[in-house]
């Protein structure tokens, strides 16, 4: 069962910040939130992950609400190459499995 | 190096054929995965190997047979497939912490595009 819900699609102007929301209201205390993206017909690419605190790396920032029921992935300066499907994933508490949600198709517009 | 390689890139097979998909990683990862992805759908987990042992089978039909010959290699043997099995097959690997509650980022290969005629 998908544990995340995301908007089906979003547009973002090139050079602007892209904010991609994700709801994970049934997340358990020790379950991590992961974000991946998939550019057409390629393998999913790891972006970032977090547990409770906000995280930032060279690709993006991850903001997790205090109650952990939702998160937002932020691409600070979107480029055309960021056009992709973005998946928010809650990693199972035990075991190694990822269950992908339906994802958000982000289109960056020139 | 976070590379997972998959061969072949494309495969066309008939319903009576036997073929194999191969996946390889040299990151020292101990967990490896097979996913199936239909067009415009998210990847669906099929199998998980942890320390070369099958740990998860998501009720996959027996015409798909995984094999993990060693910690770097993962195969998916295909036999008597149906046209509806046509999809992108993705392999991934992770450090494989077993029962650890730590993070376990998965790294994906580019996939094999399978067409069953």
PDB file of C-alpha atoms in Angstrom:
ATOM      1  CA  UNK A   1       0.000   0.000   0.000  1.00  0.00           C
ATOM      2  CA  UNK A   2       1.306   3.429  -0.945  1.00  0.00           C
ATOM      3  CA  UNK A   3       2.008   5.394   2.207  1.00  0.00           C
ATOM      4  CA  UNK A   4       2.409   8.727   0.426  1.00  0.00           C
ATOM      5  CA  UNK A   5       0.173  11.035  -1.574  1.00  0.00           C
ATOM      6  CA  UNK A   6       1.484  13.610  -4.015  1.00  0.00           C
ATOM      7  CA  UNK A   7      -0.074  15.933  -6.601  1.00  0.00           C
ATOM      8  CA  UNK A   8      -0.160  14.338 -10.018  1.00  0.00           C
ATOM      9  CA  UNK A   9       1.580  17.186 -11.803  1.00  0.00           C
ATOM     10  CA  UNK A  10       3.126  20.610 -11.294  1.00  0.00           C
ATOM     11  CA  UNK A  11       4.705  23.318 -13.404  1.00  0.00           C
ATOM     12  CA  UNK A  12       7.563  25.589 -12.406  1.00  0.00           C
ATOM     13  CA  UNK A  13       9.227  28.482 -14.226  1.00  0.00           C
ATOM     14  CA  UNK A  14      12.896  28.031 -15.008  1.00  0.00           C
ATOM     15  CA  UNK A  15      15.105  29.677 -12.388  1.00  0.00           C
ATOM     16  CA  UNK A  16      12.390  29.689  -9.749  1.00  0.00           C
ATOM     17  CA  UNK A  17      12.154  27.397  -6.746  1.00  0.00           C
ATOM     18  CA  UNK A  18      10.125  24.237  -7.213  1.00  0.00           C
ATOM     19  CA  UNK A  19       8.266  23.123  -4.091  1.00  0.00           C
ATOM     20  CA  UNK A  20       6.950  19.567  -4.254  1.00  0.00           C
ATOM     21  CA  UNK A  21       4.641  18.508  -1.412  1.00  0.00           C
ATOM     22  CA  UNK A  22       4.065  15.031  -0.040  1.00  0.00           C
ATOM     23  CA  UNK A  23       1.619  13.750   2.567  1.00  0.00           C
ATOM     24  CA  UNK A  24       2.576  10.741   4.673  1.00  0.00           C
ATOM     25  CA  UNK A  25       0.098  10.952   7.522  1.00  0.00           C
ATOM     26  CA  UNK A  26       0.539   7.312   8.617  1.00  0.00           C
ATOM     27  CA  UNK A  27       4.306   7.441   8.892  1.00  0.00           C
ATOM     28  CA  UNK A  28       5.772   5.657  11.908  1.00  0.00           C
ATOM     29  CA  UNK A  29       8.266   7.200  14.273  1.00  0.00           C
ATOM     30  CA  UNK A  30      11.373   5.566  12.824  1.00  0.00           C
ATOM     31  CA  UNK A  31      10.451   5.560   9.160  1.00  0.00           C
ATOM     32  CA  UNK A  32      12.517   7.722   6.854  1.00  0.00           C
ATOM     33  CA  UNK A  33      11.233   9.893   4.023  1.00  0.00           C
ATOM     34  CA  UNK A  34      13.126   9.500   0.757  1.00  0.00           C
ATOM     35  CA  UNK A  35      12.863  11.457  -2.477  1.00  0.00           C
ATOM     36  CA  UNK A  36      13.843  10.119  -5.868  1.00  0.00           C
ATOM     37  CA  UNK A  37      13.289  11.403  -9.358  1.00  0.00           C
ATOM     38  CA  UNK A  38      12.994   9.621 -12.656  1.00  0.00           C
ATOM     39  CA  UNK A  39      13.737  11.235 -15.954  1.00  0.00           C
ATOM     40  CA  UNK A  40      11.900   9.602 -18.817  1.00  0.00           C
ATOM     41  CA  UNK A  41      12.720   5.872 -19.108  1.00  0.00           C
ATOM     42  CA  UNK A  42      15.824   6.110 -16.919  1.00  0.00           C
ATOM     43  CA  UNK A  43      16.380   4.545 -13.504  1.00  0.00           C
ATOM     44  CA  UNK A  44      15.235   6.513 -10.473  1.00  0.00           C
ATOM     45  CA  UNK A  45      17.858   8.885  -9.102  1.00  0.00           C
ATOM     46  CA  UNK A  46      18.332   9.444  -5.388  1.00  0.00           C
ATOM     47  CA  UNK A  47      17.832  13.054  -4.277  1.00  0.00           C
ATOM     48  CA  UNK A  48      17.644  13.293  -0.498  1.00  0.00           C
ATOM     49  CA  UNK A  49      16.231  11.663   2.607  1.00  0.00           C
ATOM     50  CA  UNK A  50      15.390  12.627   6.173  1.00  0.00           C
ATOM     51  CA  UNK A  51      13.878  11.473   9.440  1.00  0.00           C
ATOM     52  CA  UNK A  52      12.887  14.469  11.556  1.00  0.00           C
ATOM     53  CA  UNK A  53      15.155  17.368  10.803  1.00  0.00           C
ATOM     54  CA  UNK A  54      15.309  19.432   7.662  1.00  0.00           C
ATOM     55  CA  UNK A  55      18.030  18.321   5.284  1.00  0.00           C
ATOM     56  CA  UNK A  56      19.955  20.014   2.485  1.00  0.00           C
ATOM     57  CA  UNK A  57      22.413  18.733  -0.075  1.00  0.00           C
ATOM     58  CA  UNK A  58      23.760  19.928  -3.395  1.00  0.00           C
ATOM     59  CA  UNK A  59      20.586  18.944  -5.216  1.00  0.00           C
ATOM     60  CA  UNK A  60      17.736  19.970  -2.946  1.00  0.00           C
ATOM     61  CA  UNK A  61      16.324  20.712   0.476  1.00  0.00           C
ATOM     62  CA  UNK A  62      13.862  18.587   2.400  1.00  0.00           C
ATOM     63  CA  UNK A  63      11.487  20.198   4.872  1.00  0.00           C
ATOM     64  CA  UNK A  64       9.652  17.806   7.211  1.00  0.00           C
ATOM     65  CA  UNK A  65       6.837  19.117   9.377  1.00  0.00           C
ATOM     66  CA  UNK A  66       7.163  18.782  13.117  1.00  0.00           C
ATOM     67  CA  UNK A  67       4.422  16.125  13.273  1.00  0.00           C
ATOM     68  CA  UNK A  68       6.145  14.338  10.358  1.00  0.00           C
ATOM     69  CA  UNK A  69       2.871  13.920   8.501  1.00  0.00           C
ATOM     70  CA  UNK A  70       4.057  15.823   5.460  1.00  0.00           C
ATOM     71  CA  UNK A  71       7.197  17.037   3.756  1.00  0.00           C
ATOM     72  CA  UNK A  72       8.268  19.334   0.934  1.00  0.00           C
ATOM     73  CA  UNK A  73      11.101  18.865  -1.500  1.00  0.00           C
ATOM     74  CA  UNK A  74      12.591  22.151  -2.652  1.00  0.00           C
ATOM     75  CA  UNK A  75      14.654  22.539  -5.803  1.00  0.00           C
ATOM     76  CA  UNK A  76      16.022  26.045  -5.242  1.00  0.00           C
ATOM     77  CA  UNK A  77      16.614  27.092  -8.857  1.00  0.00           C
ATOM     78  CA  UNK A  78      14.805  24.793 -11.249  1.00  0.00           C
ATOM     79  CA  UNK A  79      16.327  24.130 -14.653  1.00  0.00           C
ATOM     80  CA  UNK A  80      14.893  22.404 -17.706  1.00  0.00           C
ATOM     81  CA  UNK A  81      16.896  19.302 -16.748  1.00  0.00           C
ATOM     82  CA  UNK A  82      14.850  19.035 -13.564  1.00  0.00           C
ATOM     83  CA  UNK A  83      11.786  18.053 -15.586  1.00  0.00           C
ATOM     84  CA  UNK A  84      11.025  14.560 -14.253  1.00  0.00           C
ATOM     85  CA  UNK A  85       8.678  12.493 -12.122  1.00  0.00           C
ATOM     86  CA  UNK A  86       9.455  12.990  -8.425  1.00  0.00           C
ATOM     87  CA  UNK A  87       8.669  10.211  -5.987  1.00  0.00           C
ATOM     88  CA  UNK A  88       8.225  10.615  -2.258  1.00  0.00           C
ATOM     89  CA  UNK A  89       8.820   7.304  -0.479  1.00  0.00           C
ATOM     90  CA  UNK A  90       8.437   6.179   3.092  1.00  0.00           C
ATOM     91  CA  UNK A  91      10.956   3.473   3.790  1.00  0.00           C
ATOM     92  CA  UNK A  92       9.634   0.444   5.632  1.00  0.00           C
ATOM     93  CA  UNK A  93      10.533   0.365   9.318  1.00  0.00           C
ATOM     94  CA  UNK A  94      12.057  -3.082   9.069  1.00  0.00           C
ATOM     95  CA  UNK A  95      13.519  -4.647   6.005  1.00  0.00           C
ATOM     96  CA  UNK A  96      14.895  -2.926   2.959  1.00  0.00           C
ATOM     97  CA  UNK A  97      11.880  -2.383   0.780  1.00  0.00           C
ATOM     98  CA  UNK A  98      10.757   0.870  -0.795  1.00  0.00           C
ATOM     99  CA  UNK A  99       7.147   1.305  -1.845  1.00  0.00           C
ATOM    100  CA  UNK A 100       6.810   4.069  -4.386  1.00  0.00           C
ATOM    101  CA  UNK A 101       3.824   6.385  -4.427  1.00  0.00           C
ATOM    102  CA  UNK A 102       2.330   7.632  -7.657  1.00  0.00           C
ATOM    103  CA  UNK A 103       4.757  10.573  -7.936  1.00  0.00           C
ATOM    104  CA  UNK A 104       4.528  14.150  -9.176  1.00  0.00           C
ATOM    105  CA  UNK A 105       5.344  14.966 -12.783  1.00  0.00           C
ATOM    106  CA  UNK A 106       7.248  18.256 -12.644  1.00  0.00           C
ATOM    107  CA  UNK A 107       7.565  20.294 -15.811  1.00  0.00           C
ATOM    108  CA  UNK A 108      10.017  23.185 -15.786  1.00  0.00           C
ATOM    109  CA  UNK A 109       8.901  25.821 -18.250  1.00  0.00           C
ATOM    110  CA  UNK A 110      11.388  28.132 -20.040  1.00  0.00           C
TER     111      UNK A 110
ATOM    112  CA  UNK B   1      31.091   5.269  -7.573  1.00  0.00           C
ATOM    113  CA  UNK B   2      27.355   4.663  -7.260  1.00  0.00           C
ATOM    114  CA  UNK B   3      26.870   2.760 -10.492  1.00  0.00           C
ATOM    115  CA  UNK B   4      24.561  -0.166 -11.022  1.00  0.00           C
ATOM    116  CA  UNK B   5      24.768  -1.690 -14.491  1.00  0.00           C
ATOM    117  CA  UNK B   6      22.094  -3.713 -16.242  1.00  0.00           C
ATOM    118  CA  UNK B   7      22.238  -5.787 -19.392  1.00  0.00           C
ATOM    119  CA  UNK B   8      20.771  -5.920 -21.902  1.00  0.00           C
ATOM    120  CA  UNK B   9      19.295  -2.440 -22.347  1.00  0.00           C
ATOM    121  CA  UNK B  10      16.515  -3.798 -24.548  1.00  0.00           C
ATOM    122  CA  UNK B  11      15.150  -7.320 -24.920  1.00  0.00           C
ATOM    123  CA  UNK B  12      12.464  -8.696 -27.200  1.00  0.00           C
ATOM    124  CA  UNK B  13      11.326 -12.251 -26.565  1.00  0.00           C
ATOM    125  CA  UNK B  14       8.583 -14.627 -27.512  1.00  0.00           C
ATOM    126  CA  UNK B  15       6.290 -16.283 -25.020  1.00  0.00           C
ATOM    127  CA  UNK B  16       8.120 -19.596 -25.304  1.00  0.00           C
ATOM    128  CA  UNK B  17      11.629 -18.179 -24.922  1.00  0.00           C
ATOM    129  CA  UNK B  18      13.927 -18.358 -21.925  1.00  0.00           C
ATOM    130  CA  UNK B  19      16.038 -15.296 -21.275  1.00  0.00           C
ATOM    131  CA  UNK B  20      17.897 -13.670 -18.404  1.00  0.00           C
ATOM    132  CA  UNK B  21      18.385 -10.125 -17.192  1.00  0.00           C
ATOM    133  CA  UNK B  22      21.643  -9.262 -15.461  1.00  0.00           C
ATOM    134  CA  UNK B  23      22.515  -6.663 -12.863  1.00  0.00           C
ATOM    135  CA  UNK B  24      25.922  -5.850 -11.400  1.00  0.00           C
ATOM    136  CA  UNK B  25      27.280  -3.502  -8.758  1.00  0.00           C
ATOM    137  CA  UNK B  26      30.754  -3.033  -7.316  1.00  0.00           C
ATOM    138  CA  UNK B  27      29.938  -0.817  -4.361  1.00  0.00           C
ATOM    139  CA  UNK B  28      30.174  -3.613  -1.818  1.00  0.00           C
ATOM    140  CA  UNK B  29      26.419  -3.489  -1.290  1.00  0.00           C
ATOM    141  CA  UNK B  30      24.809  -6.525   0.317  1.00  0.00           C
ATOM    142  CA  UNK B  31      21.183  -5.904  -0.635  1.00  0.00           C
ATOM    143  CA  UNK B  32      19.889  -6.053  -4.205  1.00  0.00           C
ATOM    144  CA  UNK B  33      16.433  -5.559  -5.635  1.00  0.00           C
ATOM    145  CA  UNK B  34      14.314  -6.154  -8.715  1.00  0.00           C
ATOM    146  CA  UNK B  35      11.497  -3.786  -9.622  1.00  0.00           C
ATOM    147  CA  UNK B  36       9.000  -3.843 -12.470  1.00  0.00           C
ATOM    148  CA  UNK B  37       7.716  -0.605 -13.972  1.00  0.00           C
ATOM    149  CA  UNK B  38       4.853  -0.364 -16.420  1.00  0.00           C
ATOM    150  CA  UNK B  39       4.416   2.732 -18.564  1.00  0.00           C
ATOM    151  CA  UNK B  40       3.347   5.832 -16.609  1.00  0.00           C
ATOM    152  CA  UNK B  41       3.313   3.878 -13.332  1.00  0.00           C
ATOM    153  CA  UNK B  42       5.707   3.881 -10.380  1.00  0.00           C
ATOM    154  CA  UNK B  43       8.198   1.054  -9.904  1.00  0.00           C
ATOM    155  CA  UNK B  44       6.799  -1.996  -8.116  1.00  0.00           C
ATOM    156  CA  UNK B  45       9.018  -4.095  -5.901  1.00  0.00           C
ATOM    157  CA  UNK B  46       9.411  -7.717  -7.010  1.00  0.00           C
ATOM    158  CA  UNK B  47      12.274  -9.276  -5.038  1.00  0.00           C
ATOM    159  CA  UNK B  48      14.803  -8.353  -2.381  1.00  0.00           C
ATOM    160  CA  UNK B  49      18.057 -10.188  -1.751  1.00  0.00           C
ATOM    161  CA  UNK B  50      19.896  -9.548   1.470  1.00  0.00           C
ATOM    162  CA  UNK B  51      23.351 -11.054   1.931  1.00  0.00           C
ATOM    163  CA  UNK B  52      22.750 -13.239  -1.138  1.00  0.00           C
ATOM    164  CA  UNK B  53      19.581 -14.752   0.273  1.00  0.00           C
ATOM    165  CA  UNK B  54      16.083 -14.056  -0.981  1.00  0.00           C
ATOM    166  CA  UNK B  55      14.395 -12.091   1.779  1.00  0.00           C
ATOM    167  CA  UNK B  56      11.303 -10.715   0.045  1.00  0.00           C
ATOM    168  CA  UNK B  57       9.194 -12.083  -2.813  1.00  0.00           C
ATOM    169  CA  UNK B  58       6.228  -9.822  -3.470  1.00  0.00           C
ATOM    170  CA  UNK B  59       4.032 -12.677  -4.736  1.00  0.00           C
ATOM    171  CA  UNK B  60       5.692 -12.638  -8.119  1.00  0.00           C
ATOM    172  CA  UNK B  61       4.603 -15.361 -10.603  1.00  0.00           C
ATOM    173  CA  UNK B  62       7.011 -18.288 -10.904  1.00  0.00           C
ATOM    174  CA  UNK B  63       7.780 -17.438 -14.540  1.00  0.00           C
ATOM    175  CA  UNK B  64      10.141 -14.872 -12.974  1.00  0.00           C
ATOM    176  CA  UNK B  65      13.024 -16.555 -11.170  1.00  0.00           C
ATOM    177  CA  UNK B  66      15.651 -14.465  -9.380  1.00  0.00           C
ATOM    178  CA  UNK B  67      19.166 -15.603  -8.655  1.00  0.00           C
ATOM    179  CA  UNK B  68      22.007 -14.017  -6.709  1.00  0.00           C
ATOM    180  CA  UNK B  69      25.227 -15.901  -7.594  1.00  0.00           C
ATOM    181  CA  UNK B  70      27.375 -13.604  -5.453  1.00  0.00           C
ATOM    182  CA  UNK B  71      27.157 -10.293  -3.665  1.00  0.00           C
ATOM    183  CA  UNK B  72      27.861  -8.282  -6.837  1.00  0.00           C
ATOM    184  CA  UNK B  73      25.521 -10.009  -9.264  1.00  0.00           C
ATOM    185  CA  UNK B  74      21.784 -10.381  -9.547  1.00  0.00           C
ATOM    186  CA  UNK B  75      19.970 -12.210 -12.314  1.00  0.00           C
ATOM    187  CA  UNK B  76      16.338 -12.445 -13.266  1.00  0.00           C
ATOM    188  CA  UNK B  77      15.494 -15.554 -15.284  1.00  0.00           C
ATOM    189  CA  UNK B  78      12.465 -15.289 -17.524  1.00  0.00           C
ATOM    190  CA  UNK B  79      10.432 -18.188 -18.913  1.00  0.00           C
ATOM    191  CA  UNK B  80       7.033 -18.433 -20.561  1.00  0.00           C
ATOM    192  CA  UNK B  81       6.274 -14.766 -20.135  1.00  0.00           C
ATOM    193  CA  UNK B  82       3.079 -13.104 -21.237  1.00  0.00           C
ATOM    194  CA  UNK B  83       2.702  -9.905 -23.272  1.00  0.00           C
ATOM    195  CA  UNK B  84       1.491  -8.120 -20.136  1.00  0.00           C
ATOM    196  CA  UNK B  85       4.927  -8.721 -18.620  1.00  0.00           C
ATOM    197  CA  UNK B  86       6.345  -6.164 -21.042  1.00  0.00           C
ATOM    198  CA  UNK B  87       7.811  -3.415 -18.878  1.00  0.00           C
ATOM    199  CA  UNK B  88      10.979  -1.682 -17.703  1.00  0.00           C
ATOM    200  CA  UNK B  89      12.810  -3.924 -15.231  1.00  0.00           C
ATOM    201  CA  UNK B  90      14.925  -2.042 -12.757  1.00  0.00           C
ATOM    202  CA  UNK B  91      17.664  -3.341 -10.516  1.00  0.00           C
ATOM    203  CA  UNK B  92      18.844  -1.516  -7.406  1.00  0.00           C
ATOM    204  CA  UNK B  93      21.343  -2.074  -4.635  1.00  0.00           C
ATOM    205  CA  UNK B  94      21.947  -0.728  -1.151  1.00  0.00           C
ATOM    206  CA  UNK B  95      24.370  -1.274   1.670  1.00  0.00           C
ATOM    207  CA  UNK B  96      21.930  -3.718   3.162  1.00  0.00           C
ATOM    208  CA  UNK B  97      21.720  -3.199   6.853  1.00  0.00           C
ATOM    209  CA  UNK B  98      19.463  -6.169   7.467  1.00  0.00           C
ATOM    210  CA  UNK B  99      17.514  -5.473  10.601  1.00  0.00           C
ATOM    211  CA  UNK B 100      19.295  -2.197  11.213  1.00  0.00           C
ATOM    212  CA  UNK B 101      17.076   0.827  11.534  1.00  0.00           C
ATOM    213  CA  UNK B 102      19.567   3.071   9.842  1.00  0.00           C
ATOM    214  CA  UNK B 103      19.103   4.637   6.451  1.00  0.00           C
ATOM    215  CA  UNK B 104      19.610   2.396   3.443  1.00  0.00           C
ATOM    216  CA  UNK B 105      19.690   4.409   0.248  1.00  0.00           C
ATOM    217  CA  UNK B 106      18.992   2.426  -2.895  1.00  0.00           C
ATOM    218  CA  UNK B 107      20.887   3.099  -6.116  1.00  0.00           C
ATOM    219  CA  UNK B 108      19.161   2.145  -9.341  1.00  0.00           C
ATOM    220  CA  UNK B 109      20.439   0.908 -12.641  1.00  0.00           C
ATOM    221  CA  UNK B 110      19.155   2.243 -15.974  1.00  0.00           C
ATOM    222  CA  UNK B 111      16.813  -0.675 -16.475  1.00  0.00           C
ATOM    223  CA  UNK B 112      16.106  -3.275 -19.152  1.00  0.00           C
ATOM    224  CA  UNK B 113      13.204  -2.536 -21.485  1.00  0.00           C
ATOM    225  CA  UNK B 114      11.487  -5.884 -22.037  1.00  0.00           C
ATOM    226  CA  UNK B 115       8.989  -6.566 -24.796  1.00  0.00           C
ATOM    227  CA  UNK B 116       7.151  -9.897 -24.890  1.00  0.00           C
ATOM    228  CA  UNK B 117       5.578 -10.766 -28.217  1.00  0.00           C
TER     229      UNK B 117
END
